[in-house]
C-alpha positions in Angstrom: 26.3 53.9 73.4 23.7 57.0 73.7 25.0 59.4 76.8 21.6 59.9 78.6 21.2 61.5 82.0 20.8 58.0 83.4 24.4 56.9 81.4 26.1 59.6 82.6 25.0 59.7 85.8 26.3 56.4 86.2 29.4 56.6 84.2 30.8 59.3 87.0 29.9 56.9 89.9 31.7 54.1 88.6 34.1 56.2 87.7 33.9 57.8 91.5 34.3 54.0 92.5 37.2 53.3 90.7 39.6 56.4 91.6 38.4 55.8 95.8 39.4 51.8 94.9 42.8 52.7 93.2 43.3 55.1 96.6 42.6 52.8 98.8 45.4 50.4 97.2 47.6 52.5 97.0 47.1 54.0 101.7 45.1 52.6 104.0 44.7 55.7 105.6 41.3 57.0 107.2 40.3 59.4 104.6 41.3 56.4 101.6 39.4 53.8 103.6 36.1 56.6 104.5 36.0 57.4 100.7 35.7 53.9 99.3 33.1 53.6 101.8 31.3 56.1 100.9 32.1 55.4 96.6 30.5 51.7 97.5 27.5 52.4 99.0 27.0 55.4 96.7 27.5 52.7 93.9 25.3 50.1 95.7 22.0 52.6 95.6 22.8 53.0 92.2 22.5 49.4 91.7 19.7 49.3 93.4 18.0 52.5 91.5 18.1 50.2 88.5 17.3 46.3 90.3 14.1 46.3 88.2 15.6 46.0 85.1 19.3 45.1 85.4 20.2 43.2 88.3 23.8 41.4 89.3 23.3 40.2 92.6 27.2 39.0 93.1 28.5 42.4 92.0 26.0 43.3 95.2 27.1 41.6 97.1 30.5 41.9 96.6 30.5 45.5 97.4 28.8 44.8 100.8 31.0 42.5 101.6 34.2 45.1 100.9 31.9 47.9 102.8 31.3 45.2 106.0 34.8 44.1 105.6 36.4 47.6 106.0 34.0 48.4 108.6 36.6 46.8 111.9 39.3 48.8 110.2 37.3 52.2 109.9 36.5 51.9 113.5 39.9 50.9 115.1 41.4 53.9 113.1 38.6 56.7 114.7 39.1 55.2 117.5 42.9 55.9 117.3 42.5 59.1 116.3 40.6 59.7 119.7 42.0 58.0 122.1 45.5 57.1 120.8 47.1 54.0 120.5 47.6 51.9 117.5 44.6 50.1 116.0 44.5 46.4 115.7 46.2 44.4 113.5 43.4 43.9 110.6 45.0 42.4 107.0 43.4 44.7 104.5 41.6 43.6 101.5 42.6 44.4 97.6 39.9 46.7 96.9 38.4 45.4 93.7 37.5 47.5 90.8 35.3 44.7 89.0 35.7 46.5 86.4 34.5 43.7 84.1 31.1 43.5 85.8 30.5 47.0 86.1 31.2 47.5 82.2 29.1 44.7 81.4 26.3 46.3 84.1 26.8 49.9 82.2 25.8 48.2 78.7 23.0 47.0 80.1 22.1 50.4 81.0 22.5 52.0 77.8 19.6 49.8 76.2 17.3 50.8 78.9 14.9 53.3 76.3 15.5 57.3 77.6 12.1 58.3 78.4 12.0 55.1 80.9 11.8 56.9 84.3 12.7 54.2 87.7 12.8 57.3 90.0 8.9 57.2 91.4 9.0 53.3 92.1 12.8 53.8 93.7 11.5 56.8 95.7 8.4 54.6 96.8 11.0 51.5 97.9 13.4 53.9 99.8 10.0 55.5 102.1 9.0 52.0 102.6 12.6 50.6 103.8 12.7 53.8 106.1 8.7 53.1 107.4 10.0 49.5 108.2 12.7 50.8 109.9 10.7 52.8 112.2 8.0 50.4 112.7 10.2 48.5 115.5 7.5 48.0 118.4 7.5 48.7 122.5 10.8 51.6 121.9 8.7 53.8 123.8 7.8 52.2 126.8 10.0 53.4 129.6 11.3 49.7 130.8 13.5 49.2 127.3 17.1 48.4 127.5 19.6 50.7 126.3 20.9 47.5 125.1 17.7 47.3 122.6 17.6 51.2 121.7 21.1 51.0 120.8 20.5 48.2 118.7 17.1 49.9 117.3 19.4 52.9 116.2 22.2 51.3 115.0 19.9 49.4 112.0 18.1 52.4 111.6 21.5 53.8 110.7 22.3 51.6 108.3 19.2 51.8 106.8 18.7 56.2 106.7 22.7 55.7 104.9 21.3 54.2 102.3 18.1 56.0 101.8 20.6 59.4 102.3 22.9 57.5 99.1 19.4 57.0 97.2 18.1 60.5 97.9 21.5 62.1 96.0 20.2 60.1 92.8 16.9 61.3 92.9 18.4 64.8 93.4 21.0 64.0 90.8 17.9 63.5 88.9 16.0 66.7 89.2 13.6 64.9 91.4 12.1 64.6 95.5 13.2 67.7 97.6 17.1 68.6 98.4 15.7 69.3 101.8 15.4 65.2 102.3 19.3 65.1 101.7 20.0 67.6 104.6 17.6 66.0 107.0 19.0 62.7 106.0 23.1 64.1 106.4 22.0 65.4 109.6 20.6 62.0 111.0 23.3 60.1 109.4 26.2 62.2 111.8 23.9 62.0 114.9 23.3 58.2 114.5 27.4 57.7 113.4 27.9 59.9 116.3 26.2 57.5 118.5 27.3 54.2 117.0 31.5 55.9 117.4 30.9 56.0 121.4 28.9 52.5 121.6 32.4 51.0 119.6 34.5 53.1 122.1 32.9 51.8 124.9 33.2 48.5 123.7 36.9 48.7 123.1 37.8 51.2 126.4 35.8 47.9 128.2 38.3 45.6 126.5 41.1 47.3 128.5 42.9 47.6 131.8 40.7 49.7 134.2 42.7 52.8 134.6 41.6 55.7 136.4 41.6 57.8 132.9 39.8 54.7 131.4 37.0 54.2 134.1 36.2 58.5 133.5 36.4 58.3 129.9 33.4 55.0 129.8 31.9 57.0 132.2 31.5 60.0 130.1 30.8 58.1 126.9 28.2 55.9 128.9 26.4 59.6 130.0 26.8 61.1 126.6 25.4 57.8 125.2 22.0 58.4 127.4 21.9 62.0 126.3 21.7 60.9 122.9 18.9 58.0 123.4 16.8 60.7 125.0 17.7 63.2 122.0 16.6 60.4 119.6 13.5 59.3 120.9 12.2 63.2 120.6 13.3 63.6 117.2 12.2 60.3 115.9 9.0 62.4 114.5 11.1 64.5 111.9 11.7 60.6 110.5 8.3 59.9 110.4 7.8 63.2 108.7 10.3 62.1 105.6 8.9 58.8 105.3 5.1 60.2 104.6 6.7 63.5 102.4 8.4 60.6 100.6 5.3 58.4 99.9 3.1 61.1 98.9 5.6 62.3 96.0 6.2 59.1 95.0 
């Protein structure tokens, strides 16, 4: 099989995927279960890079469903880790390599001619993912629920993780700007940041009402606020992205 940028690009992704999947069976800890997390999704925009051509929608799927699935442990163990206490009880999954499925994808690839180029139309789909993300109507108006913003951001944030995933390809690639890929890390840890204390408040709420407790939802439910207003003045650097993205494209 010819070794082309696109093969070999590939080849170290899977082969990315397969070392955080053999890590993860081996601990459950929070850095085995972050790093298959972060192998899968890199994976998945590599799927998705090449959906045009070569597409196995099960072996999608079955990634997202490993990522989603993880998800209930990832936060129980962060949450741990900052407030103490044991995190629930959550059987974990064999992480699968599909390693059958994943060879068969990476033929596939190699027949793909070399001077075919996926990155401009890829680029194009990420800007309009991220201008439907921001397209949500009424966020500005000053009678919206925290309830709604939160839930505004938190989909934003899952779509900016992938765009951030499908950025490091087109980087990988000698293509779009490396300054996307900061602006996009940078977003990723404010909106994380803000999804962490929405899933503490949820599980401090789930608890006996100490004093300690009452002051710590208290000071999540004021830092939360902080952040909504943060947000709504930095939305524009998004907006920014999405058109620098379109007009490469």
């Amino acid at each position: 099989m010819p070794q082309t940028p696109w093969h070999e690009q590939a080849r170290q992704l899977i082969d990315e995927y397969w070392t955080a999947a053999l890590a993860l069976r081996q601990q459950a800890g929070i850095d085995e279960v972050h790093g298959y997390r972060i192998a899968a999704r890199r994976l998945l925009a590599l799927l998705a890079l090449w959906r045009p051509l070569i597409y196995q929608p099960g072996l999608e799927r079955r990634l997202q469903r490993e990522t989603s699935t993880l998800s209930a442990l990832r936060d129980a163990q962060v949450f741990e880790e900052r407030f103490g206490g044991k995190p629930h009880a959550i059987e974990l999954p064999k992480a699968p390599m599909l390693a059958v499925r994943l060879e068969r994808w990476l033929e596939r690839l190699g027949q793909v001619p070399a001077e075919f180029n996926p990155l401009p139309l890829y680029q194009m789909q990420l800007a309009l993912c991220l201008a439907d993300g921001l397209a949500e109507p009424g966020l500005d108006g000053m009678s919206v629920s925290h309830k709604r913003q939160l839930r505004h951001w938190h989909r934003l944030r899952l779509i900016l993780k992938q765009t951030r995933y499908g950025v490091e390809l087109l980087v990988g690639q000698g293509e779009g700007d490396p300054a996307w890929l900061t602006m996009l890390v940078e977003w990723q840890n404010r909106l994380g940041q803000l999804q962490d204390a929405r899933q503490w408040l949820k599980r401090l709420g789930s608890k006996r009402a100490s004093d300690k407790r009452r002051r710590q939802q208290a000071q999540l439910k004021s830092a939360i606020r902080c952040q909504l207003q943060q947000l709504d003045c930095q939305q524009a650097e998004l907006v920014g992205l999405r058109m620098a993205m379109q007009r490469m494209a």
